[in-house]
Amino acid sequence: MFNYKITPLENGLENVQGFYCDAVNVGMRPDTEQGDVAFIRSEVPCNISAVFTSNTFQAAPIRHYQRYGKDFQTDFVLINAKNANAMTGEKGIEDIDTIISTLHQKLSVTNPVMSSTGVIGYRLPIDKICSAFDILDFSAKNSHKAARAIMTTDSFKKELAYCVELSDGSHFNIAAICKGAGMINPAMATMLCFIATDADIPKSDMDTLLHAGTEQSFNRISVDGDTSTNDTAMLLANGQSTAYNKEAFSAVLNQLMFELAMMILKDGEGANKLVAFEVKGAKNEEEARKASSALSNSLLVKTALFGEDPNWGRIASTIGASGVACDDTRLTIHYDDLLIYSDTFRELDKEREEQAYHIMKQEQFTVTCDLGMGEGAYTSYGCDLSYEYVKINAEYRT
Amino acid sequence: MFNYKITPLENGLENVQGFYCDAVNVGMRPDTEQGDVAFIRSEVPCNISAVFTSNTFQAAPIRHYQRYGKDFQTDFVLINAKNANAMTGEKGIEDIDTIISTLHQKLSVTNPVMSSTGVIGYRLPIDKICSAFDILDFSAKNSHKAARAIMTTDSFKKELAYCVELSDGSHFNIAAICKGAGMINPAMATMLCFIATDADIPKSDMDTLLHAGTEQSFNRISVDGDTSTNDTAMLLANGQSTAYNKEAFSAVLNQLMFELAMMILKDGEGANKLVAFEVKGAKNEEEARKASSALSNSLLVKTALFGEDPNWGRIASTIGASGVACDDTRLTIHYDDLLIYSDTFRELDKEREEQAYHIMKQEQFTVTCDLGMGEGAYTSYGCDLSYEYVKINAEYRT
């Protein structure tokens, strides 16, 4: 076991050597206190890895990114809110080229990358976005501003930073800004996550560890079961610290991504509760995933959570409807440590109902379903569905 | 082409020769004006066909029904509300046997069948249910009362009846009572539907036509994407009219079931709008079904319908996320007859947005997505998601 120490840091991206970031408001967002165009820049070209949405209609910035080919380096990421540049066709990609040409006239950059979030189906306001290049401070370290600028219906900004000390006395830093809220779903719905590190990590480790981290974090959360056109998790590494250890990096990356995923879920539109749906004893892991994600996506389960109804009927019914191998004589259901259903204990008595009710009143708890069919296990994370969700999504145009 | 004439009739089951029905309140439902136990009886044994939920945890009455074997006849269906008799294990089936034994002491019946809807996970109140046998009028023709007694969160009773005149001058009748609301989903969620006919229909036609009718009606509607433990569509035929023609019967059955499905959808919990999601040009019918049902189940699409937001972005994004073969340069989207998206017409101008808005203000309209990939077509039907849905499901214990 390699020794390392992970220490949380104040603030975000400014902790990482050689990285700069800032944001400004160019008039796409009415509230001028909050930016709508942000950047992340490294003083030397970075290796980059990214995981993108599984939506067939990937937005223009994702398609533009993929044109750079496999192992390109970059030193600049430009991010805008309020317009997703999605379903804009070849014109949407040309618009990015136009923006990048303008950027090249202002600043020496290598293979700049773009990322967008907002309304689908409208061309980017190129002039507005390019006007940012005259006012952005490319030597600033304003992580807060960047984190706030990329928000859509998020109610709070999401940023995290860690320092990792290795046993040889060297250390590296890692930090991220992230946005979520609404449309968060297994298979990475509308979320953007930008992770920067000064660790000297090889490109092949970046790809492997970013995918593994995504599978343990963003792919396990669900707000509403939809998957957007723009989801992106990106890892930038500039090697400035010269320190690296794979085990330590994997640990801190997983921790960082999991914490961000939980922040997204807590900020799910109108959500008040965070619930872990642990399915075990499934025939295999794939079946466990299927049942667990059916639970975290079920409207009836979500409204029962909001209503704090201890009845386990909707949980059982959702498992039965999920199509996985199950048997009501083998199934057990727990809320935290409280057994609320088993073959020999089917009817909920008043006392246990009262105990279950107290568990459900918490802001966080675990629903564990043991199917008793095999060894497959999977946990996904969901939130309740409140009046507020409907209000936000009826009134907000995505 | 065989000639026949389909005429709608007033009221419901009382139109069908040899059928009787009634309902009483035995104290399971607080509102004593509304029954909670109902029956449908035929004076001679009927052939019976049924389609049941795809939920693995089928409720006790469904498992009891299946113990009768393949081609049994029955003359009595007993239905209760407020308790689903689901997840009650072998005891739940024994409880039905106990109820049937008591019924046999009061009335001469052949293979009585039971059907239940309500809360999951509680044993039936046997004494209360059996107390109904002392007060029900087994010679009554109270279709209204029966239709009201089987309701759960339904806001109106659902019954329909038709007379079919054949070209040889003979005629038969068909009628149904039905309940829905909440949990209505492709693959038949919490809904009960009892269809009675005096047509002289062979058993093999009953099975074929009931399955075909279900596929064209109840399997195409979605309120919230959940599938319950108790869904049942049942067809009873006593042959009393001696009239029958397969083509005519198929037509009237499809019409009756489709109308009932639309009644269920209009009564979806908190729903205000009924939307047909027509997907065509898919690679094949299965892909069309997949995309269409993704649309009718999407929370973001449902809230956009409620918010009357004409932006087609959520429609496109949902199709892209559904996993079917599609291409944004081939896709077109219409609201009724209004083109709102195509490759050459991506951005919604003010005038068209205004037209789209007027279409969306209607209580019913059609969203048509042509994928341009092949010949597959499928239409499913959905409703909007309102504050009211969340309120009903947070407060109602299923």
PDB file of C-alpha atoms in Angstrom, chain A residues 54-57 63 86-90 119-123 183 223-229 269 298-304 306-314 316-321 323-324 326-328 331 341 343 346-348 353 385-387 389-398, chain B residues 54-57 63 86-90 119-123 183 223-229 269 298-304 306-314 316-321 323-324 326-328 331 341 343 346-348 353 385-387 389-398:
ATOM      1  CA  SER A  54     -24.450   9.067 -24.778  1.00  0.00           C
ATOM      2  CA  ASN A  55     -27.146  11.155 -26.489  1.00  0.00           C
ATOM      3  CA  THR A  56     -26.973  10.565 -30.264  1.00  0.00           C
ATOM      4  CA  PHE A  57     -27.493  14.274 -30.855  1.00  0.00           C
ATOM      5  CA  ARG A  63     -18.463  17.175 -32.249  1.00  0.00           C
ATOM      6  CA  ALA A  86     -27.045  21.732 -29.768  1.00  0.00           C
ATOM      7  CA  MET A  87     -29.071  20.615 -32.816  1.00  0.00           C
ATOM      8  CA  THR A  88     -27.449  23.472 -34.700  1.00  0.00           C
ATOM      9  CA  GLY A  89     -25.911  21.222 -37.351  1.00  0.00           C
ATOM     10  CA  GLU A  90     -22.744  22.000 -39.283  1.00  0.00           C
ATOM     11  CA  VAL A 119     -31.207  26.178 -24.607  1.00  0.00           C
ATOM     12  CA  ILE A 120     -31.188  23.683 -27.492  1.00  0.00           C
ATOM     13  CA  GLY A 121     -31.788  24.774 -31.061  1.00  0.00           C
ATOM     14  CA  TYR A 122     -30.405  28.286 -31.340  1.00  0.00           C
ATOM     15  CA  ARG A 123     -27.162  29.494 -32.957  1.00  0.00           C
ATOM     16  CA  MET A 183     -31.763  16.203 -16.404  1.00  0.00           C
ATOM     17  CA  VAL A 223     -32.676  13.566 -11.024  1.00  0.00           C
ATOM     18  CA  ASP A 224     -35.162  12.960 -13.799  1.00  0.00           C
ATOM     19  CA  GLY A 225     -33.998  10.167 -16.068  1.00  0.00           C
ATOM     20  CA  ASP A 226     -33.195  12.351 -19.053  1.00  0.00           C
ATOM     21  CA  THR A 227     -29.823  12.538 -20.806  1.00  0.00           C
ATOM     22  CA  SER A 228     -28.846  15.799 -22.430  1.00  0.00           C
ATOM     23  CA  THR A 229     -27.015  16.647 -25.628  1.00  0.00           C
ATOM     24  CA  GLU A 269     -34.253  20.806  -9.241  1.00  0.00           C
ATOM     25  CA  SER A 298     -39.370   5.996 -10.687  1.00  0.00           C
ATOM     26  CA  LEU A 299     -41.821   8.881 -10.440  1.00  0.00           C
ATOM     27  CA  LEU A 300     -43.885   6.991  -7.903  1.00  0.00           C
ATOM     28  CA  VAL A 301     -40.871   6.245  -5.709  1.00  0.00           C
ATOM     29  CA  LYS A 302     -39.720   9.863  -6.014  1.00  0.00           C
ATOM     30  CA  THR A 303     -43.097  11.269  -4.995  1.00  0.00           C
ATOM     31  CA  ALA A 304     -43.341   8.764  -2.122  1.00  0.00           C
ATOM     32  CA  PHE A 306     -41.228  13.577  -1.075  1.00  0.00           C
ATOM     33  CA  GLY A 307     -44.406  12.564   0.772  1.00  0.00           C
ATOM     34  CA  GLU A 308     -42.341  10.636   3.361  1.00  0.00           C
ATOM     35  CA  ASP A 309     -44.628   7.635   2.925  1.00  0.00           C
ATOM     36  CA  PRO A 310     -43.001   4.611   4.622  1.00  0.00           C
ATOM     37  CA  ASN A 311     -45.033   2.094   2.613  1.00  0.00           C
ATOM     38  CA  TRP A 312     -42.618  -0.162   0.730  1.00  0.00           C
ATOM     39  CA  GLY A 313     -45.218  -1.096  -1.913  1.00  0.00           C
ATOM     40  CA  ARG A 314     -43.896   1.281  -4.550  1.00  0.00           C
ATOM     41  CA  ALA A 316     -41.404  -3.582  -4.459  1.00  0.00           C
ATOM     42  CA  SER A 317     -43.638  -2.780  -7.422  1.00  0.00           C
ATOM     43  CA  THR A 318     -40.818  -0.896  -9.168  1.00  0.00           C
ATOM     44  CA  ILE A 319     -38.437  -3.815  -8.721  1.00  0.00           C
ATOM     45  CA  GLY A 320     -41.078  -6.187 -10.050  1.00  0.00           C
ATOM     46  CA  ALA A 321     -41.607  -3.929 -13.065  1.00  0.00           C
ATOM     47  CA  GLY A 323     -37.664  -6.866 -15.556  1.00  0.00           C
ATOM     48  CA  VAL A 324     -34.922  -8.357 -13.356  1.00  0.00           C
ATOM     49  CA  CYS A 326     -36.777 -11.587  -8.507  1.00  0.00           C
ATOM     50  CA  ASP A 327     -39.093 -13.494  -6.200  1.00  0.00           C
ATOM     51  CA  ASP A 328     -41.255 -12.006  -3.465  1.00  0.00           C
ATOM     52  CA  LEU A 331     -36.772 -10.240  -1.430  1.00  0.00           C
ATOM     53  CA  TYR A 341     -40.214  -6.187   4.121  1.00  0.00           C
ATOM     54  CA  ASP A 343     -41.388 -12.991   3.198  1.00  0.00           C
ATOM     55  CA  ARG A 346     -44.872  -8.575   4.991  1.00  0.00           C
ATOM     56  CA  GLU A 347     -47.286  -6.304   6.768  1.00  0.00           C
ATOM     57  CA  LEU A 348     -45.968  -3.054   8.226  1.00  0.00           C
ATOM     58  CA  GLU A 353     -44.101   2.314  10.293  1.00  0.00           C
ATOM     59  CA  LEU A 385     -39.657  14.827  -6.788  1.00  0.00           C
ATOM     60  CA  SER A 386     -41.282  17.906  -5.351  1.00  0.00           C
ATOM     61  CA  TYR A 387     -43.768  20.513  -6.567  1.00  0.00           C
ATOM     62  CA  TYR A 389     -39.341  20.348  -9.823  1.00  0.00           C
ATOM     63  CA  VAL A 390     -42.460  20.735 -11.925  1.00  0.00           C
ATOM     64  CA  LYS A 391     -42.502  24.481 -11.391  1.00  0.00           C
ATOM     65  CA  ILE A 392     -38.863  24.921 -12.441  1.00  0.00           C
ATOM     66  CA  ASN A 393     -39.197  22.737 -15.516  1.00  0.00           C
ATOM     67  CA  ALA A 394     -42.511  24.133 -16.639  1.00  0.00           C
ATOM     68  CA  GLU A 395     -41.152  27.673 -16.444  1.00  0.00           C
ATOM     69  CA  TYR A 396     -37.521  27.225 -17.498  1.00  0.00           C
ATOM     70  CA  ARG A 397     -36.770  26.824 -21.140  1.00  0.00           C
ATOM     71  CA  THR A 398     -33.874  24.412 -21.631  1.00  0.00           C
TER      72      THR A 398
ATOM     73  CA  SER B  54     -45.879  -7.669 -16.886  1.00  0.00           C
ATOM     74  CA  ASN B  55     -44.758  -6.882 -13.308  1.00  0.00           C
ATOM     75  CA  THR B  56     -42.966  -9.938 -11.859  1.00  0.00           C
ATOM     76  CA  PHE B  57     -44.760  -9.411  -8.556  1.00  0.00           C
ATOM     77  CA  ARG B  63     -51.935 -15.714  -9.420  1.00  0.00           C
ATOM     78  CA  ALA B  86     -50.269  -7.617  -3.728  1.00  0.00           C
ATOM     79  CA  MET B  87     -46.987  -8.801  -2.147  1.00  0.00           C
ATOM     80  CA  THR B  88     -49.115 -10.769   0.293  1.00  0.00           C
ATOM     81  CA  GLY B  89     -47.594 -14.125  -0.652  1.00  0.00           C
ATOM     82  CA  GLU B  90     -49.372 -17.473  -0.383  1.00  0.00           C
ATOM     83  CA  VAL B 119     -52.517  -0.332  -1.377  1.00  0.00           C
ATOM     84  CA  ILE B 120     -49.761  -2.932  -1.748  1.00  0.00           C
ATOM     85  CA  GLY B 121     -48.608  -5.053   1.169  1.00  0.00           C
ATOM     86  CA  TYR B 122     -51.654  -5.541   3.373  1.00  0.00           C
ATOM     87  CA  ARG B 123     -53.865  -8.613   3.772  1.00  0.00           C
ATOM     88  CA  MET B 183     -49.096   4.531 -12.866  1.00  0.00           C
ATOM     89  CA  VAL B 223     -48.981   8.662 -17.227  1.00  0.00           C
ATOM     90  CA  ASP B 224     -45.850   8.073 -15.224  1.00  0.00           C
ATOM     91  CA  GLY B 225     -43.884   5.152 -16.608  1.00  0.00           C
ATOM     92  CA  ASP B 226     -44.605   2.770 -13.760  1.00  0.00           C
ATOM     93  CA  THR B 227     -46.199  -0.658 -14.120  1.00  0.00           C
ATOM     94  CA  SER B 228     -48.282  -1.942 -11.245  1.00  0.00           C
ATOM     95  CA  THR B 229     -48.722  -5.372  -9.698  1.00  0.00           C
ATOM     96  CA  GLU B 269     -53.295  12.227 -12.072  1.00  0.00           C
ATOM     97  CA  SER B 298     -39.934  11.872 -20.335  1.00  0.00           C
ATOM     98  CA  LEU B 299     -40.278  14.111 -17.291  1.00  0.00           C
ATOM     99  CA  LEU B 300     -38.769  17.011 -19.191  1.00  0.00           C
ATOM    100  CA  VAL B 301     -41.155  16.597 -22.113  1.00  0.00           C
ATOM    101  CA  LYS B 302     -44.089  16.257 -19.716  1.00  0.00           C
ATOM    102  CA  THR B 303     -43.197  19.421 -17.801  1.00  0.00           C
ATOM    103  CA  ALA B 304     -42.615  21.301 -21.077  1.00  0.00           C
ATOM    104  CA  PHE B 306     -47.510  21.569 -18.853  1.00  0.00           C
ATOM    105  CA  GLY B 307     -45.536  24.801 -19.288  1.00  0.00           C
ATOM    106  CA  GLU B 308     -46.724  25.103 -22.919  1.00  0.00           C
ATOM    107  CA  ASP B 309     -43.129  25.731 -24.033  1.00  0.00           C
ATOM    108  CA  PRO B 310     -42.975  25.434 -27.847  1.00  0.00           C
ATOM    109  CA  ASN B 311     -39.207  24.790 -27.876  1.00  0.00           C
ATOM    110  CA  TRP B 312     -38.603  21.432 -29.575  1.00  0.00           C
ATOM    111  CA  GLY B 313     -35.223  20.953 -27.851  1.00  0.00           C
ATOM    112  CA  ARG B 314     -36.509  18.542 -25.221  1.00  0.00           C
ATOM    113  CA  ALA B 316     -35.073  16.186 -29.948  1.00  0.00           C
ATOM    114  CA  SER B 317     -32.915  15.535 -26.901  1.00  0.00           C
ATOM    115  CA  THR B 318     -35.241  12.742 -25.718  1.00  0.00           C
ATOM    116  CA  ILE B 319     -35.115  11.049 -29.117  1.00  0.00           C
ATOM    117  CA  GLY B 320     -31.326  11.338 -29.127  1.00  0.00           C
ATOM    118  CA  ALA B 321     -31.185   9.813 -25.648  1.00  0.00           C
ATOM    119  CA  GLY B 323     -30.868   4.914 -28.161  1.00  0.00           C
ATOM    120  CA  VAL B 324     -32.589   4.557 -31.544  1.00  0.00           C
ATOM    121  CA  CYS B 326     -31.305   8.827 -35.738  1.00  0.00           C
ATOM    122  CA  ASP B 327     -29.526  11.714 -37.419  1.00  0.00           C
ATOM    123  CA  ASP B 328     -30.202  15.394 -36.860  1.00  0.00           C
ATOM    124  CA  LEU B 331     -35.070  14.362 -38.425  1.00  0.00           C
ATOM    125  CA  TYR B 341     -37.694  21.424 -36.869  1.00  0.00           C
ATOM    126  CA  ASP B 343     -32.212  20.306 -41.027  1.00  0.00           C
ATOM    127  CA  ARG B 346     -33.511  24.633 -37.234  1.00  0.00           C
ATOM    128  CA  GLU B 347     -34.113  27.882 -35.467  1.00  0.00           C
ATOM    129  CA  LEU B 348     -37.637  28.708 -34.306  1.00  0.00           C
ATOM    130  CA  GLU B 353     -43.111  29.992 -32.066  1.00  0.00           C
ATOM    131  CA  LEU B 385     -46.976  16.507 -15.605  1.00  0.00           C
ATOM    132  CA  SER B 386     -48.459  19.145 -13.355  1.00  0.00           C
ATOM    133  CA  TYR B 387     -47.989  20.259  -9.758  1.00  0.00           C
ATOM    134  CA  TYR B 389     -49.464  14.982 -10.018  1.00  0.00           C
ATOM    135  CA  VAL B 390     -46.816  15.449  -7.365  1.00  0.00           C
ATOM    136  CA  LYS B 391     -49.379  16.520  -4.799  1.00  0.00           C
ATOM    137  CA  ILE B 392     -51.636  13.504  -5.428  1.00  0.00           C
ATOM    138  CA  ASN B 393     -48.767  11.025  -5.337  1.00  0.00           C
ATOM    139  CA  ALA B 394     -47.051  12.508  -2.332  1.00  0.00           C
ATOM    140  CA  GLU B 395     -50.270  12.401  -0.355  1.00  0.00           C
ATOM    141  CA  TYR B 396     -51.914   9.236  -1.645  1.00  0.00           C
ATOM    142  CA  ARG B 397     -50.677   5.932  -0.368  1.00  0.00           C
ATOM    143  CA  THR B 398     -50.796   3.283  -3.058  1.00  0.00           C
TER     144      THR B 398
END
